[in-house]
Tab-separated table of C-alpha atoms in Angstrom:
chain	number	residue	atom	x	y	z
A	1	MET	CA	0.000	0.000	0.000
A	2	ALA	CA	1.442	3.390	-1.035
A	3	THR	CA	2.072	5.902	1.666
A	4	SER	CA	1.634	9.642	1.416
A	5	PRO	CA	4.849	11.666	1.221
A	6	THR	CA	5.903	13.417	4.385
A	7	PRO	CA	5.028	17.130	4.116
A	8	THR	CA	8.022	19.422	3.846
A	9	PRO	CA	8.048	21.721	6.851
A	10	ALA	CA	7.706	25.419	6.066
A	11	ALA	CA	10.979	27.338	6.150
A	12	PRO	CA	11.477	29.775	9.016
A	13	LEU	CA	10.464	33.343	8.205
A	14	ASP	CA	12.224	36.541	9.218
A	15	LEU	CA	10.012	39.568	8.543
A	16	VAL	CA	11.982	42.788	8.951
A	17	ILE	CA	10.257	46.184	9.203
A	18	PHE	CA	12.450	49.200	8.548
A	19	GLY	CA	10.626	52.028	10.309
A	20	GLY	CA	9.348	49.367	12.686
A	21	VAL	CA	8.260	51.799	15.401
A	22	GLY	CA	6.941	54.444	13.008
A	23	ASP	CA	3.357	55.467	12.365
A	24	LEU	CA	2.620	52.964	9.582
A	25	SER	CA	4.041	50.068	11.558
A	26	VAL	CA	2.122	50.973	14.701
A	27	ARG	CA	-1.231	51.661	13.004
A	28	LYS	CA	-1.254	49.060	10.244
A	29	LEU	CA	1.595	46.568	9.968
A	30	LEU	CA	1.927	45.222	13.504
A	31	PRO	CA	-1.866	45.035	14.038
A	32	ALA	CA	-2.158	43.180	10.704
A	33	LEU	CA	0.574	40.750	11.714
A	34	TYR	CA	-1.120	40.215	15.083
A	35	MET	CA	-4.328	39.239	13.258
A	36	ALA	CA	-2.400	36.912	10.938
A	37	HIS	CA	-0.793	35.356	14.010
A	38	LEU	CA	-4.141	35.043	15.792
A	39	HIS	CA	-5.628	33.138	12.858
A	40	ASN	CA	-2.579	30.908	12.270
A	41	ASN	CA	-1.649	32.501	8.949
A	42	LEU	CA	2.032	32.940	9.762
A	43	PRO	CA	4.611	30.162	9.382
A	44	GLU	CA	5.238	28.507	12.723
A	45	GLN	CA	8.823	29.760	12.934
A	46	THR	CA	8.110	33.411	12.169
A	47	ARG	CA	10.102	36.185	13.770
A	48	ILE	CA	9.192	39.835	13.281
A	49	HIS	CA	12.046	42.292	13.612
A	50	ALA	CA	11.072	45.929	14.212
A	51	LEU	CA	13.939	48.241	13.349
A	52	GLY	CA	14.459	51.749	14.666
A	53	ARG	CA	17.160	54.187	15.752
A	54	GLN	CA	16.160	54.306	19.423
A	55	SER	CA	18.578	52.634	21.848
A	56	TRP	CA	15.921	50.503	23.492
A	57	ASP	CA	16.269	47.264	25.376
A	58	ARG	CA	13.554	44.631	24.975
A	59	ALA	CA	11.569	45.866	27.968
A	60	ALA	CA	11.398	49.420	26.592
A	61	PHE	CA	10.363	48.139	23.182
A	62	LEU	CA	7.596	45.918	24.556
A	63	HIS	CA	6.298	48.779	26.688
A	64	PHE	CA	6.129	50.982	23.564
A	65	ILE	CA	4.356	48.270	21.550
A	66	HIS	CA	1.896	47.558	24.349
A	67	GLU	CA	1.027	51.246	24.677
A	68	LYS	CA	0.842	52.111	20.974
A	69	VAL	CA	-0.256	49.043	19.025
A	70	ARG	CA	-3.030	47.613	21.189
A	71	GLY	CA	-5.315	50.556	20.438
A	72	PHE	CA	-5.351	49.568	16.749
A	73	ILE	CA	-6.474	45.992	17.448
A	74	GLY	CA	-10.212	45.447	17.758
A	75	GLU	CA	-11.536	44.626	21.200
A	76	LYS	CA	-13.057	41.366	19.979
A	77	ALA	CA	-9.737	40.209	18.509
A	78	TYR	CA	-7.522	41.060	21.456
A	79	THR	CA	-6.824	38.561	24.222
A	80	ASP	CA	-3.998	38.592	26.730
A	81	GLU	CA	-3.031	35.051	25.763
A	82	ALA	CA	-2.835	35.789	22.018
A	83	TRP	CA	-0.930	39.005	22.657
A	84	ALA	CA	1.581	37.202	24.866
A	85	THR	CA	2.286	34.595	22.169
A	86	PHE	CA	2.467	37.288	19.484
A	87	VAL	CA	5.065	39.435	21.241
A	88	ARG	CA	7.274	36.352	21.612
A	89	ARG	CA	7.720	36.582	17.861
A	90	LEU	CA	8.876	40.213	18.092
A	91	THR	CA	12.384	41.541	18.386
A	92	TYR	CA	13.670	45.081	18.337
A	93	VAL	CA	16.948	45.887	16.612
A	94	CYS	CA	18.579	49.294	16.750
A	95	VAL	CA	19.648	49.957	13.171
A	96	ASP	CA	20.742	53.133	11.446
A	97	ALA	CA	19.654	52.631	7.840
A	98	THR	CA	22.619	54.703	6.640
A	99	ASP	CA	25.272	52.814	8.667
A	100	PRO	CA	26.430	49.486	7.150
A	101	ALA	CA	27.991	48.366	10.453
A	102	SER	CA	24.647	48.478	12.278
A	103	PHE	CA	23.245	45.837	9.897
A	104	LEU	CA	25.506	43.238	11.506
A	105	GLY	CA	23.267	43.368	14.562
A	106	LEU	CA	20.295	42.560	12.338
A	107	LYS	CA	22.171	39.670	10.745
A	108	ALA	CA	22.802	38.189	14.176
A	109	GLU	CA	19.035	38.046	14.826
A	110	MET	CA	18.219	36.125	11.640
A	111	GLN	CA	17.244	32.454	11.746
A	112	PRO	CA	19.425	30.002	9.800
A	113	GLY	CA	17.983	29.143	6.377
A	114	SER	CA	15.037	31.493	6.707
A	115	ASP	CA	12.891	33.145	4.060
A	116	ARG	CA	13.308	36.892	4.461
A	117	VAL	CA	10.852	39.725	3.863
A	118	TYR	CA	12.136	43.290	4.128
A	119	TYR	CA	9.373	45.887	4.496
A	120	LEU	CA	10.723	49.374	3.758
A	121	ALA	CA	8.277	51.608	5.648
A	122	THR	CA	10.656	54.541	5.210
A	123	ALA	CA	11.176	57.509	2.942
A	124	PRO	CA	12.092	56.381	-0.615
A	125	SER	CA	15.367	58.299	-0.288
A	126	LEU	CA	16.538	55.518	2.053
A	127	PHE	CA	15.611	52.593	-0.205
A	128	VAL	CA	18.876	52.244	-2.121
A	129	GLY	CA	21.016	52.650	0.997
A	130	ILE	CA	19.039	49.999	2.856
A	131	CYS	CA	19.296	47.580	-0.064
A	132	ALA	CA	23.030	48.194	-0.408
A	133	ASN	CA	23.599	47.630	3.310
A	134	LEU	CA	21.517	44.448	3.294
A	135	GLN	CA	23.627	43.186	0.422
A	136	SER	CA	26.923	44.043	2.075
A	137	ALA	CA	25.776	42.216	5.236
A	138	GLY	CA	24.974	39.097	3.194
A	139	LEU	CA	21.236	39.369	3.878
A	140	ILE	CA	19.923	39.152	0.292
A	141	ASP	CA	19.534	35.904	-1.629
A	142	GLU	CA	17.118	34.534	-4.219
A	143	ARG	CA	14.522	33.763	-1.500
A	144	ALA	CA	14.462	37.303	-0.089
A	145	ARG	CA	11.626	39.726	-0.874
A	146	VAL	CA	11.342	43.470	-0.475
A	147	VAL	CA	8.153	45.485	0.061
A	148	LEU	CA	8.193	49.116	-1.066
A	149	GLU	CA	5.771	51.633	0.432
A	150	LYS	CA	4.443	54.584	-1.541
A	151	PRO	CA	5.127	57.241	-2.599
A	152	LEU	CA	7.434	55.695	-5.181
A	153	GLY	CA	8.849	58.870	-6.640
A	154	HIS	CA	7.428	62.324	-7.249
A	155	ASP	CA	7.624	62.125	-11.040
A	156	LEU	CA	8.532	59.666	-13.803
A	157	ALA	CA	12.283	60.234	-13.572
A	158	SER	CA	12.433	59.685	-9.805
A	159	ALA	CA	10.200	56.592	-10.047
A	160	ARG	CA	12.539	55.110	-12.655
A	161	GLN	CA	15.520	55.928	-10.473
A	162	ILE	CA	13.976	54.132	-7.478
A	163	ASN	CA	13.187	51.105	-9.641
A	164	ASN	CA	16.707	51.063	-11.080
A	165	ASP	CA	18.271	51.417	-7.637
A	166	VAL	CA	16.275	48.554	-6.119
A	167	ALA	CA	16.866	46.391	-9.208
A	168	GLN	CA	20.593	46.381	-8.443
A	169	TYR	CA	19.836	44.118	-5.485
A	170	PHE	CA	16.465	42.420	-6.103
A	171	GLU	CA	14.992	40.777	-9.191
A	172	GLU	CA	11.592	42.104	-10.291
A	173	GLN	CA	9.791	38.989	-9.004
A	174	GLN	CA	11.241	39.741	-5.546
A	175	VAL	CA	9.829	43.301	-5.437
A	176	PHE	CA	6.370	43.961	-3.949
A	177	ARG	CA	5.169	47.555	-4.521
A	178	ILE	CA	2.282	47.825	-2.121
A	179	ASP	CA	-0.977	49.726	-2.584
A	180	HIS	CA	-3.313	48.851	0.266
A	181	TYR	CA	-6.403	49.572	-1.875
A	182	LEU	CA	-5.552	46.462	-3.897
A	183	GLY	CA	-5.866	44.407	-0.717
A	184	LYS	CA	-9.475	45.393	-0.052
A	185	GLU	CA	-11.912	42.516	-0.394
A	186	THR	CA	-14.315	44.448	-2.605
A	187	VAL	CA	-11.527	45.525	-4.964
A	188	GLN	CA	-10.389	41.938	-5.337
A	189	ASN	CA	-14.051	40.998	-5.861
A	190	LEU	CA	-14.209	43.296	-8.875
A	191	MET	CA	-12.565	40.729	-11.120
A	192	VAL	CA	-15.073	38.090	-10.007
A	193	LEU	CA	-17.961	40.529	-10.484
A	194	ARG	CA	-16.821	41.344	-14.000
A	195	PHE	CA	-15.471	38.086	-15.337
A	196	GLY	CA	-17.388	35.531	-13.248
A	197	ASN	CA	-20.927	36.747	-14.004
A	198	SER	CA	-22.474	36.412	-17.440
A	199	ILE	CA	-24.952	39.254	-16.809
A	200	PHE	CA	-22.212	41.894	-16.495
A	201	GLU	CA	-19.437	41.093	-18.950
A	202	PRO	CA	-21.513	41.686	-22.132
A	203	LEU	CA	-22.631	45.079	-20.750
A	204	TRP	CA	-19.218	46.189	-19.446
A	205	ARG	CA	-18.304	48.355	-22.424
A	206	SER	CA	-19.312	51.196	-24.684
A	207	PRO	CA	-22.059	51.987	-25.627
A	208	GLN	CA	-23.868	50.135	-22.823
A	209	ILE	CA	-22.029	52.175	-20.183
A	210	LYS	CA	-22.562	55.934	-20.149
A	211	SER	CA	-19.878	56.930	-17.643
A	212	ILE	CA	-17.706	55.706	-14.782
A	213	GLN	CA	-16.854	57.607	-11.620
A	214	ILE	CA	-14.263	56.622	-9.041
A	215	THR	CA	-14.107	58.508	-5.748
A	216	VAL	CA	-11.653	58.211	-2.861
A	217	ALA	CA	-12.811	60.815	-0.343
A	218	GLU	CA	-11.324	61.584	3.067
A	219	SER	CA	-13.018	63.574	5.804
A	220	VAL	CA	-9.746	64.307	7.628
A	221	GLY	CA	-7.279	67.078	6.903
A	222	VAL	CA	-3.531	66.709	6.457
A	223	GLY	CA	-2.886	66.413	10.198
A	224	SER	CA	0.603	65.179	11.091
A	225	ARG	CA	1.436	64.536	7.413
A	226	ALA	CA	1.560	68.252	6.592
A	227	GLY	CA	5.292	68.336	5.961
A	228	PHE	CA	5.126	65.453	3.514
A	229	TYR	CA	1.810	66.372	1.949
A	230	ASP	CA	2.607	69.966	1.040
A	231	GLY	CA	5.337	68.820	-1.301
A	232	THR	CA	3.131	66.126	-2.779
A	233	GLY	CA	-0.548	67.073	-3.141
A	234	ALA	CA	-3.594	65.000	-3.993
A	235	MET	CA	-2.470	64.133	-7.518
A	236	ARG	CA	0.785	62.486	-6.472
A	237	ASP	CA	-0.536	61.140	-3.169
A	238	MET	CA	-3.756	59.538	-4.417
A	239	VAL	CA	-4.504	59.771	-8.154
A	240	GLN	CA	-1.193	58.391	-9.412
A	241	ASN	CA	-1.557	55.196	-7.407
A	242	HIS	CA	-4.909	54.410	-5.733
A	243	LEU	CA	-7.303	55.851	-8.311
A	244	LEU	CA	-5.398	54.690	-11.384
A	245	GLN	CA	-5.075	51.186	-9.956
A	246	LEU	CA	-8.835	51.077	-9.342
A	247	LEU	CA	-9.390	52.344	-12.882
A	248	CYS	CA	-7.207	49.551	-14.249
A	249	ILE	CA	-9.270	46.851	-12.543
A	250	VAL	CA	-12.545	48.428	-13.711
A	251	ALA	CA	-11.406	48.836	-17.317
A	252	MET	CA	-9.035	45.925	-17.992
A	253	GLU	CA	-9.733	43.188	-20.515
A	254	PRO	CA	-10.144	39.601	-19.246
A	255	PRO	CA	-6.685	38.147	-18.537
A	256	VAL	CA	-5.857	34.770	-20.080
A	257	SER	CA	-5.380	33.378	-16.551
A	258	LEU	CA	-4.956	34.463	-12.944
A	259	ASP	CA	-1.199	34.310	-13.332
A	260	PRO	CA	0.152	37.544	-11.781
A	261	ASP	CA	1.854	38.695	-14.962
A	262	ALA	CA	-1.234	37.968	-17.080
A	263	VAL	CA	-3.343	40.155	-14.781
A	264	ARG	CA	-0.747	42.918	-14.638
A	265	ASP	CA	-0.267	42.836	-18.419
A	266	GLU	CA	-3.941	43.758	-18.837
A	267	LYS	CA	-3.711	46.548	-16.257
A	268	LEU	CA	-0.656	47.906	-18.054
A	269	LYS	CA	-2.595	48.014	-21.334
A	270	VAL	CA	-5.209	50.249	-19.677
A	271	LEU	CA	-2.569	52.661	-18.373
A	272	ARG	CA	-0.909	52.860	-21.770
A	273	SER	CA	-4.283	53.403	-23.465
A	274	LEU	CA	-5.202	56.449	-21.378
A	275	ARG	CA	-5.551	59.416	-23.702
A	276	PRO	CA	-2.695	61.871	-23.004
A	277	MET	CA	-3.827	65.304	-21.847
A	278	THR	CA	-2.786	68.428	-23.695
A	279	ILE	CA	-2.550	71.790	-21.946
A	280	ALA	CA	-6.047	72.569	-23.299
A	281	ASP	CA	-7.354	69.309	-21.826
A	282	VAL	CA	-5.773	70.110	-18.477
A	283	ALA	CA	-7.479	73.514	-18.423
A	284	LYS	CA	-10.873	72.075	-19.388
A	285	ASP	CA	-11.006	68.607	-17.857
A	286	THR	CA	-9.244	68.912	-14.496
A	287	VAL	CA	-10.161	70.666	-11.261
A	288	ARG	CA	-7.758	71.435	-8.431
A	289	GLY	CA	-9.055	72.492	-5.042
A	290	GLN	CA	-7.811	73.447	-1.585
A	291	TYR	CA	-9.991	73.315	1.531
A	292	THR	CA	-10.789	76.390	3.565
A	293	ALA	CA	-12.175	76.628	7.100
A	294	GLY	CA	-15.459	74.857	7.700
A	295	ALA	CA	-16.854	71.992	9.744
A	296	SER	CA	-16.145	68.288	9.751
A	297	GLY	CA	-17.852	65.692	11.906
A	298	GLY	CA	-19.782	68.425	13.708
A	299	GLU	CA	-16.619	70.254	14.744
A	300	ALA	CA	-14.869	73.325	13.393
A	301	ALA	CA	-12.117	72.518	10.897
A	302	ALA	CA	-9.239	74.802	9.985
A	303	GLY	CA	-8.444	75.615	6.397
A	304	TYR	CA	-5.414	74.056	4.725
A	305	LEU	CA	-3.400	77.270	4.950
A	306	GLN	CA	-4.064	77.425	8.693
A	307	GLU	CA	-2.797	73.868	9.307
A	308	GLU	CA	0.451	73.538	11.250
A	309	ASN	CA	3.600	73.418	9.085
A	310	ILE	CA	1.777	74.614	5.934
A	311	PRO	CA	3.180	77.773	4.257
A	312	GLU	CA	0.614	80.570	4.198
A	313	ASP	CA	0.961	80.912	0.415
A	314	SER	CA	0.926	77.194	-0.434
A	315	GLY	CA	-0.497	76.287	-3.821
A	316	THR	CA	-0.729	72.562	-3.077
A	317	GLU	CA	-4.006	70.949	-4.080
A	318	THR	CA	-5.977	68.928	-1.518
A	319	PHE	CA	-8.654	68.000	-4.082
A	320	VAL	CA	-8.530	66.731	-7.648
A	321	ALA	CA	-11.329	65.886	-10.052
A	322	LEU	CA	-10.640	65.026	-13.653
A	323	LYS	CA	-12.106	63.420	-16.735
A	324	ALA	CA	-10.146	60.677	-18.463
A	325	HIS	CA	-10.679	58.670	-21.641
A	326	ILE	CA	-9.311	55.291	-22.684
A	327	ASN	CA	-8.406	54.951	-26.342
A	328	ASN	CA	-9.631	51.458	-27.156
A	329	TRP	CA	-12.721	49.754	-28.569
A	330	ARG	CA	-14.218	48.750	-25.247
A	331	TRP	CA	-14.226	52.249	-23.757
A	332	ALA	CA	-14.546	54.530	-26.782
A	333	ASN	CA	-16.407	57.750	-25.850
A	334	VAL	CA	-16.993	56.696	-22.217
A	335	PRO	CA	-15.908	59.507	-19.860
A	336	ILE	CA	-14.200	58.287	-16.684
A	337	PHE	CA	-14.297	60.695	-13.754
A	338	LEU	CA	-11.722	60.449	-10.980
A	339	ARG	CA	-12.092	62.380	-7.727
A	340	THR	CA	-10.189	62.536	-4.466
A	341	GLY	CA	-9.805	65.052	-1.682
A	342	LYS	CA	-9.295	65.803	1.973
A	343	ARG	CA	-11.816	67.434	4.319
A	344	LEU	CA	-14.710	66.255	2.172
A	345	ALA	CA	-18.220	65.568	3.442
A	346	ALA	CA	-17.565	61.910	4.240
A	347	ARG	CA	-14.906	59.239	4.291
A	348	GLN	CA	-16.076	57.290	1.309
A	349	SER	CA	-14.496	55.296	-1.489
A	350	GLU	CA	-16.656	53.938	-4.271
A	351	ILE	CA	-16.898	53.075	-7.931
A	352	VAL	CA	-20.078	53.996	-9.825
A	353	ILE	CA	-20.896	52.424	-13.183
A	354	GLU	CA	-23.672	54.415	-14.879
A	355	PHE	CA	-25.351	52.425	-17.623
A	356	ALA	CA	-26.648	54.094	-20.754
A	357	GLU	CA	-30.216	55.405	-20.812
A	358	LEU	CA	-32.909	53.688	-22.810
A	359	PRO	CA	-33.146	55.026	-26.375
A	360	PHE	CA	-36.938	55.146	-25.995
A	361	THR	CA	-39.374	54.664	-23.112
A	362	ILE	CA	-42.988	53.543	-23.201
A	363	PHE	CA	-43.632	55.024	-19.755
A	364	ASN	CA	-45.045	58.524	-19.386
A	365	ASP	CA	-43.738	59.071	-15.861
A	366	SER	CA	-41.333	61.932	-16.389
A	367	ALA	CA	-40.655	62.438	-12.691
A	368	HIS	CA	-37.805	59.951	-12.826
A	369	LYS	CA	-35.709	59.152	-15.840
A	370	SER	CA	-34.429	55.609	-16.064
A	371	VAL	CA	-31.396	55.292	-13.810
A	372	ASN	CA	-29.399	52.087	-13.816
A	373	ARG	CA	-26.228	52.281	-11.760
A	374	LEU	CA	-23.893	49.776	-10.186
A	375	LEU	CA	-22.406	51.188	-6.958
A	376	ILE	CA	-19.372	49.386	-5.580
A	377	ARG	CA	-18.592	50.724	-2.098
A	378	LEU	CA	-15.052	50.105	-0.827
A	379	GLN	CA	-15.189	52.008	2.445
A	380	PRO	CA	-16.268	52.616	5.113
A	381	GLU	CA	-18.457	49.533	4.582
A	382	GLU	CA	-18.046	47.113	1.693
A	383	HIS	CA	-21.090	46.407	-0.426
A	384	ILE	CA	-22.383	46.302	-3.984
A	385	GLN	CA	-25.665	47.925	-4.967
A	386	LEU	CA	-27.523	47.758	-8.280
A	387	GLN	CA	-29.976	50.618	-8.836
A	388	MET	CA	-32.959	49.772	-11.025
A	389	MET	CA	-36.362	51.234	-11.869
A	390	ALA	CA	-39.496	49.665	-10.392
A	391	LYS	CA	-43.198	50.451	-10.257
A	392	GLU	CA	-44.539	52.073	-7.111
A	393	PRO	CA	-47.424	50.148	-5.467
A	394	GLY	CA	-50.879	51.373	-6.411
A	395	SER	CA	-52.755	52.215	-9.569
A	396	GLY	CA	-50.966	53.676	-12.533
A	397	MET	CA	-47.383	53.198	-13.674
A	398	LYS	CA	-45.364	55.534	-11.513
A	399	LEU	CA	-41.672	54.599	-11.515
A	400	ARG	CA	-39.153	54.890	-8.742
A	401	PRO	CA	-35.485	53.858	-8.403
A	402	VAL	CA	-34.901	50.906	-6.074
A	403	SER	CA	-31.752	49.066	-5.115
A	404	LEU	CA	-30.680	45.459	-5.062
A	405	ASN	CA	-28.094	45.142	-2.317
A	406	LEU	CA	-25.275	42.677	-1.874
A	407	ASP	CA	-23.913	43.137	1.611
A	408	LEU	CA	-20.664	41.211	1.477
A	409	GLU	CA	-20.244	41.255	5.229
A	410	SER	CA	-23.566	39.487	5.820
A	411	ALA	CA	-23.363	37.273	2.712
A	412	PHE	CA	-20.146	35.691	3.972
A	413	THR	CA	-20.055	34.985	7.678
A	414	GLY	CA	-16.351	34.210	7.854
A	415	ARG	CA	-13.848	36.769	9.077
A	416	ARG	CA	-12.808	39.392	6.539
A	417	ALA	CA	-9.136	40.250	6.789
A	418	GLU	CA	-8.092	43.888	6.528
A	419	ALA	CA	-6.144	45.001	3.450
A	420	TYR	CA	-2.671	45.075	5.001
A	421	GLU	CA	-3.120	41.651	6.578
A	422	ARG	CA	-4.203	40.173	3.264
A	423	LEU	CA	-1.329	41.761	1.372
A	424	LEU	CA	1.272	40.782	3.957
A	425	ILE	CA	0.137	37.175	3.695
A	426	ASP	CA	0.452	37.468	-0.097
A	427	VAL	CA	4.035	38.706	0.307
A	428	ILE	CA	4.890	35.825	2.646
A	429	LYS	CA	3.449	33.349	0.121
A	430	GLY	CA	5.108	35.086	-2.817
A	431	ARG	CA	1.854	36.018	-4.582
A	432	LEU	CA	2.419	39.069	-6.799
A	433	THR	CA	-1.032	39.551	-8.365
A	434	HIS	CA	-2.098	42.474	-6.168
A	435	PHE	CA	1.180	44.383	-6.330
A	436	MET	CA	2.365	46.864	-8.966
A	437	ARG	CA	4.978	45.879	-11.498
A	438	ARG	CA	7.585	48.509	-12.339
A	439	ASP	CA	6.220	49.115	-15.846
A	440	GLU	CA	2.766	49.770	-14.325
A	441	LEU	CA	4.214	52.315	-11.930
A	442	GLU	CA	6.114	54.085	-14.679
A	443	ALA	CA	3.116	54.084	-17.050
A	444	ALA	CA	0.999	55.714	-14.330
A	445	TRP	CA	3.589	58.441	-13.823
A	446	ALA	CA	3.893	58.946	-17.596
A	447	TRP	CA	0.178	59.833	-17.744
A	448	VAL	CA	0.049	61.933	-14.564
A	449	GLU	CA	3.193	63.988	-15.085
A	450	PRO	CA	1.907	66.055	-18.068
A	451	ILE	CA	-1.143	67.035	-15.991
A	452	ILE	CA	1.057	68.325	-13.169
A	453	ASP	CA	3.238	70.132	-15.708
A	454	GLY	CA	0.115	71.622	-17.286
A	455	TRP	CA	-1.024	73.028	-13.935
A	456	GLN	CA	2.360	74.680	-13.513
A	457	GLN	CA	2.168	76.209	-16.980
A	458	LEU	CA	-1.344	77.507	-16.373
A	459	GLY	CA	-0.252	79.033	-13.072
A	460	GLU	CA	-3.742	78.913	-11.554
A	461	LYS	CA	-4.219	78.583	-7.819
A	462	PRO	CA	-6.382	75.721	-6.509
A	463	LYS	CA	-10.059	76.582	-6.236
A	464	PRO	CA	-11.236	77.008	-2.617
A	465	TYR	CA	-13.844	74.709	-1.125
A	466	THR	CA	-15.302	74.659	2.349
A	467	ALA	CA	-14.170	71.877	4.662
A	468	GLY	CA	-17.036	69.393	5.009
A	469	SER	CA	-18.317	69.924	1.448
A	470	TRP	CA	-17.817	67.751	-1.635
A	471	GLY	CA	-15.218	70.036	-3.178
A	472	PRO	CA	-15.254	72.996	-5.560
A	473	ALA	CA	-18.394	73.685	-7.595
A	474	ALA	CA	-16.262	73.307	-10.707
A	475	SER	CA	-16.150	69.529	-10.132
A	476	SER	CA	-19.939	69.367	-10.511
A	477	ALA	CA	-19.697	71.441	-13.679
A	478	LEU	CA	-17.112	68.986	-15.015
A	479	MET	CA	-19.694	66.216	-14.734
A	480	ALA	CA	-22.597	68.313	-15.967
A	481	ARG	CA	-20.861	68.980	-19.280
A	482	GLU	CA	-21.138	65.258	-19.975
A	483	GLY	CA	-24.752	65.025	-18.838
A	484	SER	CA	-23.781	63.263	-15.605
A	485	SER	CA	-23.536	64.089	-11.918
A	486	TRP	CA	-21.665	62.804	-8.909
A	487	VAL	CA	-23.714	60.111	-7.231
A	488	GLU	CA	-24.436	62.154	-4.075
A	489	GLU	CA	-25.893	64.940	-6.234
A	490	SER	CA	-28.348	62.746	-8.136
C-alpha cells in the first residue's frame, strides 16, 4: 500500500520592518501581523524584527508596543493570551539605515535558512542605501523579498531611479510595490464581479455604459502629514496610485489566466491606453481644489493654509477631479471621472458604473428618468448595490429607483481580513497579483506627469472649497458637461 509523502516543513520566516516603530508600523503593519498570528496565517517559525534608531532594550520596546499598538487591534480580537504569544515573535533591533555596520546586529538576529521579507516603511530616499547595506551584510539571496511603500517617486524620472536602484539588489519577481487599496476585499471581488458573471461582462463596455466615476474621499485634513503632503498634493498622493489602480481593474480586458503577470499585463494596457492630456485638456477637464475653514464631523475645521507646518501661500491641491478617456474599442467615448480630496463631506471610497439610458421609453412618468447604476462601495463599509427602476405600489405606472443590495459582510459569515493583513500574507506566500509591477508604476507616472506640468504652466491657484463639502463647484460642472452628476448629487 502506497504511503503519502511526508510534508516538507515550512521554512522559518524573518520579517523585517524598517521604520518598525513608526506610524505605519504601529497603526497598520503590527496590528495586521497580530491578526495573521491570531488566525494561524504565519509560518510557525516566524520572527518579526522591528527596526528603529532608538537605543531601546527589549523591555522598553515591549512597553512601547503595548502602549501604541493595542489601540489599533479590535476589542473582539484582542486577548492577553494571544498578545503574549504574538510578542514572543517580536524583536527590536537598533539599526541606522545609513550605517552598514549596524546591519551586523540585524544579521545576528536572523534564523538560519530562513525566508526573508524586508518591508521598507521609510522615505524612498533611504531605499537604495538599505538595499546596499543588506547586500553588504549578506542578507539578500534569491529567497528574499522586499516590500516598497508609496510614494514611489514624485515624477517619472524619480520613479525610474527608485526602480533602477532597487533592481541592483532584487529581481523584479522579488519586489512587492504595495498599494493597500488592492488588498481590499471588494476591490479583489471586482474581477469576479466582472469576469465571473455572465450578466455583467456583455454590458461592461461602450455603448452600454454611459460613464464611470471613481471617488476616494477623506473627511480628515492633512494632520501630522503636513510636511510630507505639502510637497506632494492629492495628484501624487492619491490619483497616481490608488485611483489609477482602481481604474485599471474596472477597465481591464479579461486576462488569459490568474497568473500575476497575465493580470498585470492587462492593467498595463489600460494605463498605456489612457488618452494623453494636452494643456487645453488640463485647463478644461481637471479641477484642483484646496480646503478652507469649515466643519467636519460636527466640529470646526481649519483651512489648509491654517494647518500647522503649511506655508501661508501654499499652492498645493488637496482635491482633484478630472475626466479621463481610454483609447480602445471597449471604452470609446466613455468619460471616466476620478475624484479625491481631503476634508470632504464623508470618508467614502466607491466606484459607480452608470449604464446608458434607454433610447426610448414607453412610460409617461417623467418624474424619474431611467437610472441604472452599479455602486461598488469600498469604504467605510463594503457592499455592492444595483440601482434599477421599479413600479410604485398602487394604480398607474409611476416609476421609482430601487436598489438590489449585496452586503458582502452578511453574505459571507467568515472573518474578513483587513487590506494590510491580506497583502502581507500574499508577500509571505510570494503572490504578486495584487502588487504593482515597475512598468505599471512608470506608465501611471507617464500619464500623470503632463497634468502636473500643465497646472504649472497655467499658473492657476487651486479653487477654494469649504471643509465638510464635496469640493469645488467646478467639479460638478465637469460632470454636468457630460450630462452626468456625482452620485451624491443625483
